[in-house]
């Protein structure tokens, strides 16, 4: 296939993903593949050429949201001090959760979990579980190099950290309210949460202070 043909194929794929993300966000999992094709301005055959079924399309949309939020960088290869890496990760993670698409998708998933249990399963696997796994691998690196000597279960530690990072803005947002926190307030909360988390697992004050 020529470069031009590859570019055109990727463009079509992105059109489909953009349309599907918006429609999943607006209407939930009940939206049809016909409607997605029409909204993307492509044929239904083109949609199925890229995605074998609606489950795969929804799954890819969730993964793309994490990538677009910057959460797919290779944490294990990042050689900056752990508190610097985790503070940045925390900011990106909370910012993603506060986005309109992420919030609407979550609310639709909860609302339709009885009628579409496969929707909840995919969301859980490609959202929370994926993030826990990615973060857990990085935390294992910290354990191995002696930065978190008190940590015996990196998966549980990853879950603890991610839940801490929700903070007031995400929690309030679940109920449709704005916590009215500016960027400085959010960053202060995230940084302090990371510091508390790391201290609890034995990360030293000297490292936190850059010594």
Short mmCIF file of C-alpha atoms in Angstrom, two decimals:
data_model
loop_
_atom_site.label_atom_id
_atom_site.label_comp_id
_atom_site.label_asym_id
_atom_site.label_seq_id
_atom_site.Cartn_x
_atom_site.Cartn_y
_atom_site.Cartn_z
CA UNK A 1 0.00 0.00 0.00
CA UNK A 2 1.31 3.48 -0.89
CA UNK A 3 2.01 6.15 1.71
CA UNK A 4 -0.94 8.10 0.37
CA UNK A 5 -3.17 5.05 0.70
CA UNK A 6 -1.98 4.45 4.27
CA UNK A 7 -2.63 8.07 5.19
CA UNK A 8 -6.13 7.90 3.72
CA UNK A 9 -6.86 4.71 5.63
CA UNK A 10 -5.67 6.26 8.90
CA UNK A 11 -7.75 9.35 8.20
CA UNK A 12 -10.87 7.23 7.79
CA UNK A 13 -10.07 5.35 10.98
CA UNK A 14 -9.71 8.62 12.87
CA UNK A 15 -12.98 9.92 11.43
CA UNK A 16 -14.73 6.82 12.72
CA UNK A 17 -13.12 7.10 16.17
CA UNK A 18 -14.00 10.78 16.49
CA UNK A 19 -17.60 10.14 15.49
CA UNK A 20 -17.94 7.09 17.75
CA UNK A 21 -16.43 8.90 20.75
CA UNK A 22 -18.86 11.76 20.37
CA UNK A 23 -21.89 9.52 19.90
CA UNK A 24 -20.95 7.16 22.74
CA UNK A 25 -20.56 10.26 24.90
CA UNK A 26 -23.95 11.68 23.87
CA UNK A 27 -26.12 8.58 23.58
CA UNK A 28 -24.27 5.72 25.21
CA UNK A 29 -23.79 2.18 23.97
CA UNK A 30 -27.20 1.96 22.34
CA UNK A 31 -26.00 3.91 19.32
CA UNK A 32 -25.93 1.81 16.15
CA UNK A 33 -22.99 1.19 13.83
CA UNK A 34 -25.15 2.65 11.03
CA UNK A 35 -25.46 5.92 12.97
CA UNK A 36 -21.71 5.99 13.62
CA UNK A 37 -20.98 5.45 9.93
CA UNK A 38 -23.37 8.21 8.94
CA UNK A 39 -21.94 10.64 11.50
CA UNK A 40 -18.39 9.82 10.36
CA UNK A 41 -19.43 10.32 6.73
CA UNK A 42 -18.20 6.85 5.74
CA UNK A 43 -19.92 3.67 4.65
CA UNK A 44 -20.89 0.99 7.17
CA UNK A 45 -18.55 -1.34 5.27
CA UNK A 46 -15.67 1.05 5.98
CA UNK A 47 -16.49 1.01 9.70
CA UNK A 48 -16.36 -2.79 9.77
CA UNK A 49 -13.14 -2.77 7.75
CA UNK A 50 -11.49 -1.03 10.70
CA UNK A 51 -13.47 -2.42 13.66
CA UNK A 52 -14.98 -5.89 13.72
CA UNK A 53 -17.80 -4.95 16.11
CA UNK A 54 -19.10 -2.24 18.41
CA UNK A 55 -17.28 -3.70 21.43
CA UNK A 56 -13.93 -3.27 19.70
CA UNK A 57 -14.81 0.25 18.60
CA UNK A 58 -15.85 1.29 22.11
CA UNK A 59 -12.72 -0.33 23.56
CA UNK A 60 -10.52 1.59 21.12
CA UNK A 61 -12.28 4.84 22.01
CA UNK A 62 -11.45 4.33 25.70
CA UNK A 63 -7.81 3.58 24.91
CA UNK A 64 -7.58 6.63 22.65
CA UNK A 65 -8.96 8.87 25.41
CA UNK A 66 -6.10 7.80 27.68
CA UNK A 67 -3.56 8.33 24.90
CA UNK A 68 -4.92 11.76 24.05
CA UNK A 69 -4.71 12.70 27.71
CA UNK A 70 -0.98 11.89 27.67
CA UNK A 71 -1.30 8.84 29.92
CA UNK A 72 0.35 6.39 27.55
CA UNK A 73 3.93 7.53 28.00
CA UNK A 74 6.42 4.85 29.03
CA UNK A 75 6.63 5.48 32.77
CA UNK A 76 9.18 2.74 33.29
CA UNK A 77 11.69 4.48 31.02
CA UNK A 78 11.25 7.87 32.65
CA UNK A 79 14.39 8.51 34.68
CA UNK A 80 13.25 11.68 36.43
CA UNK A 81 12.78 11.59 40.23
CA UNK A 82 9.70 9.51 41.11
CA UNK A 83 7.84 12.37 42.80
CA UNK A 84 8.27 14.50 39.67
CA UNK A 85 6.98 11.72 37.40
CA UNK A 86 4.00 10.91 39.63
CA UNK A 87 3.00 14.55 40.12
CA UNK A 88 2.87 15.01 36.35
CA UNK A 89 0.99 11.73 35.93
CA UNK A 90 -1.46 12.79 38.63
CA UNK A 91 -2.18 16.09 36.92
CA UNK A 92 -2.81 14.43 33.55
CA UNK A 93 -4.96 11.71 35.13
CA UNK A 94 -7.22 14.11 37.01
CA UNK A 95 -7.46 16.43 33.98
CA UNK A 96 -8.61 13.50 31.84
CA UNK A 97 -11.32 12.57 34.35
CA UNK A 98 -12.57 16.15 34.38
CA UNK A 99 -12.99 16.23 30.59
CA UNK A 100 -16.54 16.33 29.25
CA UNK A 101 -16.15 13.15 27.18
CA UNK A 102 -14.66 11.11 30.01
CA UNK A 103 -17.33 12.24 32.46
CA UNK A 104 -20.21 11.63 30.04
CA UNK A 105 -18.87 8.22 29.05
CA UNK A 106 -18.56 7.22 32.70
CA UNK A 107 -22.09 8.40 33.49
CA UNK A 108 -23.51 6.57 30.46
CA UNK A 109 -21.63 3.44 31.45
CA UNK A 110 -23.12 3.47 34.94
CA UNK A 111 -26.59 4.30 33.63
CA UNK A 112 -26.58 1.51 31.04
CA UNK A 113 -24.68 -1.14 32.99
CA UNK A 114 -27.84 -3.22 33.57
CA UNK A 115 -28.98 -3.21 29.94
CA UNK A 116 -25.46 -3.36 28.48
CA UNK A 117 -23.17 -5.18 30.95
CA UNK A 118 -20.56 -5.58 28.19
CA UNK A 119 -20.22 -1.79 28.17
CA UNK A 120 -19.27 -1.73 31.85
CA UNK A 121 -16.84 -4.63 31.37
CA UNK A 122 -15.02 -2.93 28.51
CA UNK A 123 -14.90 0.40 30.34
CA UNK A 124 -13.49 -1.26 33.46
CA UNK A 125 -10.88 -3.24 31.56
CA UNK A 126 -9.66 -0.48 29.24
CA UNK A 127 -10.03 2.38 31.72
CA UNK A 128 -9.41 1.70 35.43
CA UNK A 129 -7.76 -1.72 35.10
CA UNK A 130 -5.47 -0.55 32.31
CA UNK A 131 -4.37 2.48 34.34
CA UNK A 132 -3.79 0.39 37.47
CA UNK A 133 -1.67 -2.06 35.49
CA UNK A 134 0.41 0.66 33.84
CA UNK A 135 0.99 2.52 37.09
CA UNK A 136 1.65 -0.74 38.96
CA UNK A 137 4.53 -1.58 36.63
CA UNK A 138 6.12 1.78 37.35
CA UNK A 139 5.65 1.36 41.09
CA UNK A 140 7.30 -2.07 40.86
CA UNK A 141 10.31 -0.33 39.33
CA UNK A 142 10.39 2.02 42.33
CA UNK A 143 10.17 -0.91 44.72
CA UNK A 144 13.00 -2.71 42.91
CA UNK A 145 15.29 0.32 43.12
CA UNK A 146 14.54 0.91 46.80
CA UNK A 147 12.35 4.01 46.53
CA UNK A 148 9.24 2.36 48.06
CA UNK A 149 10.63 -0.12 50.61
CA UNK A 150 7.34 -0.51 52.52
CA UNK A 151 5.26 -1.48 49.47
CA UNK A 152 4.33 -5.17 49.26
CA UNK A 153 1.49 -4.98 46.73
CA UNK A 154 2.03 -2.59 43.82
CA UNK A 155 -1.44 -3.17 42.35
CA UNK A 156 -3.14 -2.13 45.59
CA UNK A 157 -0.76 0.81 45.88
CA UNK A 158 -1.61 1.90 42.34
CA UNK A 159 -5.31 1.76 43.13
CA UNK A 160 -4.78 3.81 46.29
CA UNK A 161 -2.94 6.50 44.38
CA UNK A 162 -5.46 6.73 41.55
CA UNK A 163 -8.36 7.06 43.99
CA UNK A 164 -6.52 9.79 45.90
CA UNK A 165 -6.03 11.70 42.65
CA UNK A 166 -9.76 12.02 41.99
CA UNK A 167 -10.00 14.77 44.58
CA UNK A 168 -12.90 17.15 45.09
CA UNK A 169 -13.25 18.21 41.41
CA UNK A 170 -13.86 14.67 40.13
CA UNK A 171 -15.99 13.65 43.12
CA UNK A 172 -18.17 16.76 42.83
CA UNK A 173 -18.36 16.19 39.08
CA UNK A 174 -19.99 12.79 39.59
CA UNK A 175 -23.02 14.72 40.85
CA UNK A 176 -22.91 17.38 38.16
CA UNK A 177 -21.33 20.10 40.28
CA UNK A 178 -18.26 22.22 39.67
CA UNK A 179 -15.83 22.29 42.61
CA UNK A 180 -14.64 25.74 41.44
CA UNK A 181 -10.99 24.90 41.98
CA UNK A 182 -8.45 26.79 39.92
CA UNK A 183 -5.33 25.17 38.46
CA UNK A 184 -3.10 26.22 41.36
CA UNK A 185 -5.46 24.64 43.92
CA UNK A 186 -5.71 21.43 41.93
CA UNK A 187 -1.95 21.17 41.49
CA UNK A 188 -1.36 21.76 45.19
CA UNK A 189 -3.77 18.95 46.06
CA UNK A 190 -2.24 16.56 43.53
CA UNK A 191 1.34 17.29 44.58
CA UNK A 192 0.52 16.85 48.27
CA UNK A 193 -1.36 13.60 47.54
CA UNK A 194 1.67 12.21 45.73
CA UNK A 195 3.97 13.27 48.56
CA UNK A 196 1.72 11.65 51.20
CA UNK A 197 1.50 8.48 49.08
CA UNK A 198 5.27 8.20 48.60
CA UNK A 199 6.07 8.96 52.25
CA UNK A 200 3.69 6.22 53.31
CA UNK A 201 5.70 3.69 51.33
CA UNK A 202 9.09 4.83 52.59
CA UNK A 203 10.16 7.45 50.06
CA UNK A 204 12.54 9.69 51.99
CA UNK A 205 12.22 13.39 52.75
CA UNK A 206 15.69 13.89 51.28
CA UNK A 207 14.46 12.61 47.90
CA UNK A 208 11.31 14.70 48.07
CA UNK A 209 13.42 17.78 48.75
CA UNK A 210 15.74 16.98 45.86
CA UNK A 211 18.76 16.10 47.98
#
